[in-house]
XYZ file of N, CA and C in Angstrom:
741
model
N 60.277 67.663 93.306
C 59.837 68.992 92.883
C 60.972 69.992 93.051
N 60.867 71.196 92.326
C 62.076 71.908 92.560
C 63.151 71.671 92.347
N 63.070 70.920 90.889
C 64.462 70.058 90.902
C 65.481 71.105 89.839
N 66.967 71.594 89.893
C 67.419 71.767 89.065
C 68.220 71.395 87.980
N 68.155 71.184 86.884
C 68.780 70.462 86.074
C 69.723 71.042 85.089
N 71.383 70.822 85.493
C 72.417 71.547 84.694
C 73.322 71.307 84.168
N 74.344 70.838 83.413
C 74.581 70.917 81.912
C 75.162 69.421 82.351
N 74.587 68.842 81.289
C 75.142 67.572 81.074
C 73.872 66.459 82.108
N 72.888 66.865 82.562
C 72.100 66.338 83.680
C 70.796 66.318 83.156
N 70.581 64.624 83.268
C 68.896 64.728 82.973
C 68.011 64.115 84.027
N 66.770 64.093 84.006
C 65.825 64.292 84.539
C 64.421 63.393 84.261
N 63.986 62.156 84.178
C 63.455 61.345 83.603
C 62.407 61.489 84.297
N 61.168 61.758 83.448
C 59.672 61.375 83.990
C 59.308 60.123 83.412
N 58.503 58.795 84.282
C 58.231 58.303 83.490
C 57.146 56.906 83.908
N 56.217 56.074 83.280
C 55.855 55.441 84.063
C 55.155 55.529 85.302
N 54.307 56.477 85.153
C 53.205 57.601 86.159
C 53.991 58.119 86.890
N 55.328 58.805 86.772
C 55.558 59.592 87.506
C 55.091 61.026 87.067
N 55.568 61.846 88.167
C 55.445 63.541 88.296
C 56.355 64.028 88.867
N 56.239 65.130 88.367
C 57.225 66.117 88.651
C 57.138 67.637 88.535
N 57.187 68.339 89.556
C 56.711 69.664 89.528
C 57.549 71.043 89.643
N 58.003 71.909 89.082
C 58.756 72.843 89.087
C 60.263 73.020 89.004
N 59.986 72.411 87.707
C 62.204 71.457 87.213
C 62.445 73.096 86.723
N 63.609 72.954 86.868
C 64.369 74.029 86.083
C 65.380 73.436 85.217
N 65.401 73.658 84.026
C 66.481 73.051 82.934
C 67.358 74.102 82.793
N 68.457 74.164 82.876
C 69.844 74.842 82.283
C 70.431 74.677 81.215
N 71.213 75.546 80.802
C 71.612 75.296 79.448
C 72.945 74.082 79.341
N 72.432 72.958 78.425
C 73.391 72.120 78.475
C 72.430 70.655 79.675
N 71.031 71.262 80.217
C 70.687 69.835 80.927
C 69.249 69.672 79.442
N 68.634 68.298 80.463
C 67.501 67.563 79.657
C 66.454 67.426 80.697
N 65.376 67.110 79.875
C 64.059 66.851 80.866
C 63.497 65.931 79.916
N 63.225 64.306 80.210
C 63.010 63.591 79.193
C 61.375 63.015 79.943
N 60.422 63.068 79.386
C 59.218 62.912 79.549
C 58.683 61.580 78.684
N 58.272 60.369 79.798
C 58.446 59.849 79.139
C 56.814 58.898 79.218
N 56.565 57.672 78.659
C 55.158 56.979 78.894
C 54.465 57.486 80.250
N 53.167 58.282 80.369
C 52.422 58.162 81.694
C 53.338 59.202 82.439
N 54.503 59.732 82.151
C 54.778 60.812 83.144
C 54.274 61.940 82.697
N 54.346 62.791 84.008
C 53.776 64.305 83.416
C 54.662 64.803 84.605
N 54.816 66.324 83.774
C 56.249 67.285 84.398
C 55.182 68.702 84.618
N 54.837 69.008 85.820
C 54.150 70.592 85.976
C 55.173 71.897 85.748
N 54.860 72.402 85.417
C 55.352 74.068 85.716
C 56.719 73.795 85.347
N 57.259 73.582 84.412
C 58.935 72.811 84.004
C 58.951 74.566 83.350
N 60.610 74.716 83.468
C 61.179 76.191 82.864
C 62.451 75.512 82.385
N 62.584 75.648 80.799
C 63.611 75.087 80.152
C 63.997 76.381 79.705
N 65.914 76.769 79.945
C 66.421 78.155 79.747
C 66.833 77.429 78.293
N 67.702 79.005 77.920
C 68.288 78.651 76.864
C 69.108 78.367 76.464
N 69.770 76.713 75.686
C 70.492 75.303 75.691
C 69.820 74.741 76.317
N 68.778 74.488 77.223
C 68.130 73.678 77.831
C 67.196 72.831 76.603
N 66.667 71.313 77.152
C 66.089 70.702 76.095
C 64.693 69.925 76.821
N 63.697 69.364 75.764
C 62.660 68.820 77.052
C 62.327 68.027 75.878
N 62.425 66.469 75.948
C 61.524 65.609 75.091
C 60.733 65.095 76.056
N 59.346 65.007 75.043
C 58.302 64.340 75.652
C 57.623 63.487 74.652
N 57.651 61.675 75.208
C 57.835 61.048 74.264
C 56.110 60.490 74.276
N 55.771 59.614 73.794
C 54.252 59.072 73.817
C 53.979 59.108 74.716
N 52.720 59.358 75.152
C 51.941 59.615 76.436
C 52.396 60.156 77.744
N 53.624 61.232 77.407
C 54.431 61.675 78.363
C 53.238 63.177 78.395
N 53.249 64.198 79.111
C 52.699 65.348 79.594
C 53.320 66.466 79.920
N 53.086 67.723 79.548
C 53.879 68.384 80.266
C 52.803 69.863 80.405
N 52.562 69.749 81.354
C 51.449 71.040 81.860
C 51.868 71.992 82.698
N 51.227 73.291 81.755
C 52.037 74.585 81.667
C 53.730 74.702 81.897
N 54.574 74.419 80.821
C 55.764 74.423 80.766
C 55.904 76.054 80.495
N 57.503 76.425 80.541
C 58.013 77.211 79.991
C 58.864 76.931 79.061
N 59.166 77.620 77.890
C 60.440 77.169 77.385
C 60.519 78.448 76.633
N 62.296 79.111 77.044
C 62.501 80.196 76.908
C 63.267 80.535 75.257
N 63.258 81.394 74.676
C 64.269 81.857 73.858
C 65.691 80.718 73.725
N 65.664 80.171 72.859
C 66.855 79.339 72.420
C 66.603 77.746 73.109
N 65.657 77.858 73.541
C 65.567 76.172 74.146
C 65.160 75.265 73.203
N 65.053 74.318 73.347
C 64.863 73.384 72.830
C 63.590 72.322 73.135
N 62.497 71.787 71.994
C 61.820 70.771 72.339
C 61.087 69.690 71.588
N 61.079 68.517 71.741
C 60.407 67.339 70.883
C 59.081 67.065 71.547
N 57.999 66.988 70.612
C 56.947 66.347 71.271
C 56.998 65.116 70.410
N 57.017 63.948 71.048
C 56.431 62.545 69.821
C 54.973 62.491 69.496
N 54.807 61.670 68.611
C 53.291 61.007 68.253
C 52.717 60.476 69.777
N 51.590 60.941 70.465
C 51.248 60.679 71.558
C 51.356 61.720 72.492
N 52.147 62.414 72.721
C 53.093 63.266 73.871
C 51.920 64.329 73.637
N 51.935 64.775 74.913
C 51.112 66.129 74.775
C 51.717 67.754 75.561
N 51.386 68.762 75.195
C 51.742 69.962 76.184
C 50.461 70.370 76.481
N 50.303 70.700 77.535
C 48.783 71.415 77.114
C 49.198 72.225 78.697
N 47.515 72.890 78.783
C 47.358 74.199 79.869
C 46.672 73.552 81.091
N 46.766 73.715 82.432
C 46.003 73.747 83.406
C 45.061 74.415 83.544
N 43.875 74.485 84.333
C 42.972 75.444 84.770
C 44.000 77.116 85.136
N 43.589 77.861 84.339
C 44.220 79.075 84.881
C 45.322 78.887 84.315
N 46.151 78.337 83.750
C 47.740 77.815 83.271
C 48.292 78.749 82.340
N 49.452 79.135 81.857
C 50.075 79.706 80.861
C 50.978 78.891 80.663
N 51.215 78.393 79.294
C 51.967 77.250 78.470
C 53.157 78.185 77.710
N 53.828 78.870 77.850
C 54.656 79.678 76.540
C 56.143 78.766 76.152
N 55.926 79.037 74.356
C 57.182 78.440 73.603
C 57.480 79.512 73.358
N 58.474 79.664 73.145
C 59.361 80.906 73.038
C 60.471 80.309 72.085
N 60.883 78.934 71.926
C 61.958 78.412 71.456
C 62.031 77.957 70.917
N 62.260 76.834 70.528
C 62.306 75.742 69.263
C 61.737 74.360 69.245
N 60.579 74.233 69.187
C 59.535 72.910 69.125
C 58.990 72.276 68.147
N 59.730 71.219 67.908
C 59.592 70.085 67.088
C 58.473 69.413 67.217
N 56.826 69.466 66.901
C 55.956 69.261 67.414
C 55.029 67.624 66.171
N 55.498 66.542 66.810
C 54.633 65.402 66.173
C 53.193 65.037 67.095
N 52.589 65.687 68.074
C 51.939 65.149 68.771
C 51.243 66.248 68.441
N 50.486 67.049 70.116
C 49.698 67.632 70.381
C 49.808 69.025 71.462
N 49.642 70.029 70.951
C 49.869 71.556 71.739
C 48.385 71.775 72.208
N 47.860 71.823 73.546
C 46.695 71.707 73.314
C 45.933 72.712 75.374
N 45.043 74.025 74.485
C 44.810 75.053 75.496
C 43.615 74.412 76.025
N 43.643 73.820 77.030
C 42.707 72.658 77.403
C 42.222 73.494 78.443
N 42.262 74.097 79.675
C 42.060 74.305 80.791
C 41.852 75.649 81.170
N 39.894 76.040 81.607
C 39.881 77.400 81.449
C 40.425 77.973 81.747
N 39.931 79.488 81.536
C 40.714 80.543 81.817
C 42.669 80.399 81.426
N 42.343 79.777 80.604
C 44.483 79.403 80.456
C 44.560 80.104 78.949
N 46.134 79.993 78.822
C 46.778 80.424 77.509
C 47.459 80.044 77.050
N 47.849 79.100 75.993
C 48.950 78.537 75.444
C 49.282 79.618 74.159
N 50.482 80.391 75.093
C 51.385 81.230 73.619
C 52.618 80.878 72.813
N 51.984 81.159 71.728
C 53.148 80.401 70.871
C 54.216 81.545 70.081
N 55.375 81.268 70.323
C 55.820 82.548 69.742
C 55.695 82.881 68.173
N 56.157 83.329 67.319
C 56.303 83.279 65.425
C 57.574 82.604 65.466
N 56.795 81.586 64.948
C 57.821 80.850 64.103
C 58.368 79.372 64.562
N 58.050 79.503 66.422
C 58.761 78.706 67.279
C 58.639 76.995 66.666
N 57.186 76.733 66.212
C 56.823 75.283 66.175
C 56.996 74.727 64.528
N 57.275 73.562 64.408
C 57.540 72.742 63.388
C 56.677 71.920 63.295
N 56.719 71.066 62.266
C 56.187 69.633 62.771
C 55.180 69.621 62.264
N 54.531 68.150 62.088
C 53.304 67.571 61.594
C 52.688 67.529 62.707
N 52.315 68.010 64.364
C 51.249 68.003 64.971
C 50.072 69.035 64.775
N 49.237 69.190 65.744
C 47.958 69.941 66.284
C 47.990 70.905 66.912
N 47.839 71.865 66.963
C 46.691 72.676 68.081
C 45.795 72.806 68.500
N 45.534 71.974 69.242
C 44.216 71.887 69.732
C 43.419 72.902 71.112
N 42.212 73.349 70.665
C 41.825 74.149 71.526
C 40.174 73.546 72.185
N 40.588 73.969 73.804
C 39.446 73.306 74.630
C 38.559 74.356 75.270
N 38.980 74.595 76.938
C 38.557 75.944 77.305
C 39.526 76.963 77.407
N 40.305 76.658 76.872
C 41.362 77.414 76.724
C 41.667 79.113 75.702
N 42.681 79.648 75.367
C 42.980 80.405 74.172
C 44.548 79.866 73.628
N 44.434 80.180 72.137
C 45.747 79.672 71.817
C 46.371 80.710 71.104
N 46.954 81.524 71.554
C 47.927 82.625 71.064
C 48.858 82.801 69.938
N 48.481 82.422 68.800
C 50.052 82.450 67.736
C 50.494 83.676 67.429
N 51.563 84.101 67.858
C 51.976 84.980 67.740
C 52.957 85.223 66.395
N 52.253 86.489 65.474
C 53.453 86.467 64.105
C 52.995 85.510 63.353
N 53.683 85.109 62.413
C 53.373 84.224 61.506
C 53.707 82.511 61.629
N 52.916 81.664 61.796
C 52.385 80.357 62.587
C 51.741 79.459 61.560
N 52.324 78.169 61.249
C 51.426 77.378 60.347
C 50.870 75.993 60.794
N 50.374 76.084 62.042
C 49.769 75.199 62.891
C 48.672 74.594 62.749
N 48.588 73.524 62.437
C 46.939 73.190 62.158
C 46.159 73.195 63.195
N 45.161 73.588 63.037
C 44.374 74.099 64.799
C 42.321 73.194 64.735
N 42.881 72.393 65.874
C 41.372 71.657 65.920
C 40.766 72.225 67.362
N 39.270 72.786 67.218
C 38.561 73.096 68.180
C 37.992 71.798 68.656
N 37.778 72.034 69.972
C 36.948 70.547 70.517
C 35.591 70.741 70.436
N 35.125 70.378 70.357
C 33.798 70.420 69.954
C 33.162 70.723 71.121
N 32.724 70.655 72.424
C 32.268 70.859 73.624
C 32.959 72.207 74.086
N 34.289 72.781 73.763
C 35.114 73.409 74.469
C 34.520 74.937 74.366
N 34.837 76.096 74.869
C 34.428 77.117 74.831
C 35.646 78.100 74.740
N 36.918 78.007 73.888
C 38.103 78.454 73.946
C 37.994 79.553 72.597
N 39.269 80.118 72.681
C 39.636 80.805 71.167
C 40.757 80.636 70.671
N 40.968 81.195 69.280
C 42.683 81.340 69.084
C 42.447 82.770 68.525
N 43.678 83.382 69.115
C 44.238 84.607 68.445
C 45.459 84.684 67.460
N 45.043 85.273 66.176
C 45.784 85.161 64.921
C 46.181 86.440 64.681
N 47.518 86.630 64.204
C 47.903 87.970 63.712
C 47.526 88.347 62.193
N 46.687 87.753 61.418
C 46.379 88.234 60.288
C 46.164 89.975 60.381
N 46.749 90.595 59.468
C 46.323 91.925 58.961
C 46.766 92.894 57.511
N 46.015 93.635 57.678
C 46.593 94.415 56.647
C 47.899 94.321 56.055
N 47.873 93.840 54.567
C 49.904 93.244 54.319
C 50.350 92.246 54.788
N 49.569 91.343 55.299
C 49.978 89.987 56.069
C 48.421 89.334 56.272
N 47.888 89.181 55.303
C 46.703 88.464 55.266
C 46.478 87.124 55.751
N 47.808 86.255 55.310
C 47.981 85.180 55.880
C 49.187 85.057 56.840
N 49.200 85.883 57.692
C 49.735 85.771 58.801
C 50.137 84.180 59.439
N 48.395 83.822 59.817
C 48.285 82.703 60.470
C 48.108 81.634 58.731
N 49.136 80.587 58.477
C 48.863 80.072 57.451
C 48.108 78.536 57.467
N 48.360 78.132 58.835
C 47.403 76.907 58.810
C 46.287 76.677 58.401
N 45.220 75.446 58.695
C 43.863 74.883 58.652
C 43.324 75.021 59.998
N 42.094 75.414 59.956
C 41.296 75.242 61.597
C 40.255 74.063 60.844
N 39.878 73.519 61.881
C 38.996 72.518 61.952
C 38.161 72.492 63.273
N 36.774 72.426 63.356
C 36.157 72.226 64.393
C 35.285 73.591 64.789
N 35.619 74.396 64.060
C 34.830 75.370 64.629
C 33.875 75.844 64.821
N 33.042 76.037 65.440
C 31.490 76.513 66.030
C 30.880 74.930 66.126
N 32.021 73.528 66.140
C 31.217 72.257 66.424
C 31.047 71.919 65.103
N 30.901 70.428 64.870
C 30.710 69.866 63.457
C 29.283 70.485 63.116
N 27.978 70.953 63.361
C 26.593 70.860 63.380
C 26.517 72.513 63.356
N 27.544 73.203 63.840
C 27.564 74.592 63.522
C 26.685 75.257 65.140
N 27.207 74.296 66.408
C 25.914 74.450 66.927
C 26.821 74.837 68.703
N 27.961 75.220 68.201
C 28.414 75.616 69.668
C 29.340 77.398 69.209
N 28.670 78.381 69.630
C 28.397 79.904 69.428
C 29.651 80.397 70.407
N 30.239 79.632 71.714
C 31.150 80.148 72.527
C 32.690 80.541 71.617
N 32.665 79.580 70.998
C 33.941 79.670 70.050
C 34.773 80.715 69.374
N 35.686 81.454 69.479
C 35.964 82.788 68.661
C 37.204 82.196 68.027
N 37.502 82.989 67.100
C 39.172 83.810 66.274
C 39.267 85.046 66.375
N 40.270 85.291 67.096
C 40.220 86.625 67.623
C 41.487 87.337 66.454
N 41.122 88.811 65.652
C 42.354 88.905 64.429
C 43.062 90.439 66.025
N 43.975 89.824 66.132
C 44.851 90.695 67.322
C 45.597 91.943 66.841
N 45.530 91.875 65.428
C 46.153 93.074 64.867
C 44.872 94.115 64.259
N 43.528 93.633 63.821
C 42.717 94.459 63.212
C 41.606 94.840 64.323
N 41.238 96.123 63.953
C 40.307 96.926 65.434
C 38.592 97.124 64.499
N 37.620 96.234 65.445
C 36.688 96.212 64.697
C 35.861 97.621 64.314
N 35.359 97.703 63.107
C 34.088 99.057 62.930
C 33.113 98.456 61.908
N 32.617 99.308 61.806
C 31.190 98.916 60.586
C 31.490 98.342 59.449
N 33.068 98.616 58.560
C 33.112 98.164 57.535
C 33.689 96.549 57.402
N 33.741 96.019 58.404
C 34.431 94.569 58.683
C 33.280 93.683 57.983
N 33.675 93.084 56.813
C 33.044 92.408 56.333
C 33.861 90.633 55.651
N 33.045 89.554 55.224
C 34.270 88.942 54.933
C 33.066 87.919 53.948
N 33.499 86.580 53.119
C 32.941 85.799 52.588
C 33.745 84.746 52.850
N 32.976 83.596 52.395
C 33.047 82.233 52.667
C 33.153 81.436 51.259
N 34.464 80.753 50.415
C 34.403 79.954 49.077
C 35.633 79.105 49.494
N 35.685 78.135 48.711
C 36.721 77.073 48.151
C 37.246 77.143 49.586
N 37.066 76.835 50.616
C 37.534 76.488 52.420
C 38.220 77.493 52.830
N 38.084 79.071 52.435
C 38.871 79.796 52.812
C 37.476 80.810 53.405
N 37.870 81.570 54.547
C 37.621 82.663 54.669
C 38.103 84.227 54.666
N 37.934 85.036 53.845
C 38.473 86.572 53.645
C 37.618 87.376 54.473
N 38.623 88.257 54.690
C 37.833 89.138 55.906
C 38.405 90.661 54.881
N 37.800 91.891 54.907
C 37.838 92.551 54.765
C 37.656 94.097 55.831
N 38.525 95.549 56.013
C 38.021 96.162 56.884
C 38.584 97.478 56.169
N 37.754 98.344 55.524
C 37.812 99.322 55.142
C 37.888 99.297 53.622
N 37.685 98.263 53.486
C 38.346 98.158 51.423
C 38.862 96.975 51.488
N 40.390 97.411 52.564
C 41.098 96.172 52.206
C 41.047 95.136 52.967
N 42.054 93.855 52.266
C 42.009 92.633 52.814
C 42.863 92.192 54.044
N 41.977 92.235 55.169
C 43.101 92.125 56.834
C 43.213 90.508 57.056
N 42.843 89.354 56.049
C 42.616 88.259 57.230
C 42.275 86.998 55.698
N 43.204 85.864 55.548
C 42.717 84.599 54.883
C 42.883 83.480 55.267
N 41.963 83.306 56.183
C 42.104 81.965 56.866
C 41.442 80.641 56.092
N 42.378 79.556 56.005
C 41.781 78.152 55.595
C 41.212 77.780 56.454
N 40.076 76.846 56.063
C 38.974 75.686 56.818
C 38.714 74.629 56.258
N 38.918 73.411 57.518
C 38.423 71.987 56.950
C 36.893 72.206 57.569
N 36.190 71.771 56.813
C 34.974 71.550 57.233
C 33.946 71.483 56.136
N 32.176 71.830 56.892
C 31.239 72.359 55.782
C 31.232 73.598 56.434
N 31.296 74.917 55.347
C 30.723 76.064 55.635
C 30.292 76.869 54.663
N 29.841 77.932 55.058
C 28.718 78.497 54.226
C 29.324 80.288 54.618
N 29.282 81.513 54.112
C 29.313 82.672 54.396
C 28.919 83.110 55.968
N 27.695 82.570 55.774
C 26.685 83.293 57.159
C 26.934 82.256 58.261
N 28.100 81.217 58.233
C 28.466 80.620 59.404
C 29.859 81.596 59.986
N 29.862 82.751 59.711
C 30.647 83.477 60.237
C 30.216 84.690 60.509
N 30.236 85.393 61.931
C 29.720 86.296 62.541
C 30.692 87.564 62.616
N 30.556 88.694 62.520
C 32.289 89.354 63.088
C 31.735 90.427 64.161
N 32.242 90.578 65.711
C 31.618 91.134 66.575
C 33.255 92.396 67.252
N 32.926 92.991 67.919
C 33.645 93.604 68.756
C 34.258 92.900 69.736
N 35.712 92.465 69.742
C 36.127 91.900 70.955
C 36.466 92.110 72.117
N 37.034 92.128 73.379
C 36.875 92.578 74.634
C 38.378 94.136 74.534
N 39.099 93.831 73.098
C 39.949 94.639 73.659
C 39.483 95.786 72.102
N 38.747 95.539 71.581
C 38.227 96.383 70.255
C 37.983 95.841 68.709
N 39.071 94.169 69.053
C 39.687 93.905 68.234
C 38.658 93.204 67.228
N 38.520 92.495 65.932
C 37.634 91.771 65.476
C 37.558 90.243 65.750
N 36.655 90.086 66.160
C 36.262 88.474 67.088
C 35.254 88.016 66.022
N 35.641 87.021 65.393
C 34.656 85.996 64.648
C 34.159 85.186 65.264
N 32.607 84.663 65.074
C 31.957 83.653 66.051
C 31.260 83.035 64.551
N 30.709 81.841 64.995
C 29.986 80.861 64.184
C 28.203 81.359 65.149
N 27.241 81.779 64.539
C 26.346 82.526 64.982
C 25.381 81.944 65.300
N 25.102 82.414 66.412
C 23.643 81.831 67.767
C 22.437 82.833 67.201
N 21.436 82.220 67.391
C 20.519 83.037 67.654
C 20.059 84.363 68.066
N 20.867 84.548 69.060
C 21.165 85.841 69.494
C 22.651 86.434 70.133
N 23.257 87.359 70.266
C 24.638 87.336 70.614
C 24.629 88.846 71.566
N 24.974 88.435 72.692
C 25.165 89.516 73.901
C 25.919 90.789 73.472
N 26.104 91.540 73.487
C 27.075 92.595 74.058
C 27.603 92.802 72.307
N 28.221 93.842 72.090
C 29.160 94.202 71.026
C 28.466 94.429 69.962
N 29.028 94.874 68.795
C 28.273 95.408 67.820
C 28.476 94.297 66.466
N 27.768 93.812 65.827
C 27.623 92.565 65.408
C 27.289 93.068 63.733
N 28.491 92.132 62.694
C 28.158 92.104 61.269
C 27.532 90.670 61.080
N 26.300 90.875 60.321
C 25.614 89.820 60.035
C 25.936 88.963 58.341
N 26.363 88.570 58.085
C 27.240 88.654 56.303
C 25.611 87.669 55.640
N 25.294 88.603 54.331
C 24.437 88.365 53.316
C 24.828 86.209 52.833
């Protein structure tokens, strides 16, 4: 634990190992490898971190100019309480995934590549700026993602979500939180061809794609904790906030 790692120096997890609170330098490696998992890892910038099949890496850092591979298998994800932030450059074939309540996996604009996932559990998943991440809810999980869609940047967030409110339409904890638009009465939106449009004042703040089955009125739009507009897939009844019901 506490290990530092600096230029030219690597660092092998692997084969159920662990490892807790590495520091990467610019010019070292952190190679993650079958069955290892690396806690609380801070990769600066020139620093690099592969994590190869079934390697782990929970709540990492990785700063401005770093570097990272996830393989097919490899996962990043959040601890209970955890903050996960990319900030840098992630080559993502596996899985990014806000697993662990109360946690946050933030992603910066632009940082991630790649044919993987985002997957969200009890977690939130932060894309910050413009992000084309494909994003799967777990079906049991009670998490959100926050998207910068808004006004002049409709598709901000350009990915697919999948999973949301549960295949059956039957888990209500679930949000999309739009971090740039502030909810009022005129927030309205429809449901065609797997897209959803959101509307707030006239114009168009928000076009998010969906894999799934959905329908208009499987989308709720409520007041979120900071003003902002919070979409839910709709319960029966819904606590607190001021709630558009869509025709």
């Amino acid at each position: 634990s506490d290990v530092g790692i600096g230029p030219g120096g690597t660092q092998i997890v692997d084969f159920g190992g662990r490892t807790s609170g590495t520091t990467v330098d610019s010019g070292g490696l952190i190679n993650i490898a079958g069955f290892g998992t690396a806690v609380d890892t801070t990769v600066s910038s020139g620093g690099s971190m592969n994590i190869a099949g079934f390697g782990t890496a929970i709540d990492p850092t990785l700063d401005g100019g770093s570097t990272a591979f996830v393989a097919v298998g490899g996962v990043v994800q959040t601890g209970s309480g955890g903050l996960a932030t990319i900030d840098g450059t992630l080559t993502n074939s596996g899985t990014l995934y806000a697993k662990g309540a109360n946690s946050l996996l933030e992603i910066a604009s632009g940082a991630v590549t790649g044919g993987g996932i985002v997957k969200i559990g009890n977690g939130i998943a932060d894309l910050e700026g413009n992000g084309s991440e494909n994003v799967s809810f777990v079906s049991t999980g009670i998490g959100g993602l926050e998207i910068d869609d808004s006004a002049g940047n409709t598709s901000a967030y350009s990915g697919t979500i999948s999973g949301f409110g549960a295949p059956s339409h039957g888990n209500h904890a679930q949000y999309i939180d739009l971090t740039q638009v502030q909810y009022d009465s005129s927030v309205s939106g429809s449901f065609s061809n797997g897209r959803l449009e959101v509307t707030s004042g006239g114009s168009d703040v928000a076009d998010i794609s969906f894999a799934g089955s959905y329908v208009t009125s499987n989308f709720h739009f409520t007041a979120g904790s900071g003003g902002t507009v919070e979409i839910t897939d709709p319960s029966g009844s819904i606590a607190g906030g001021a709630v558009t019901t869509l025709a």
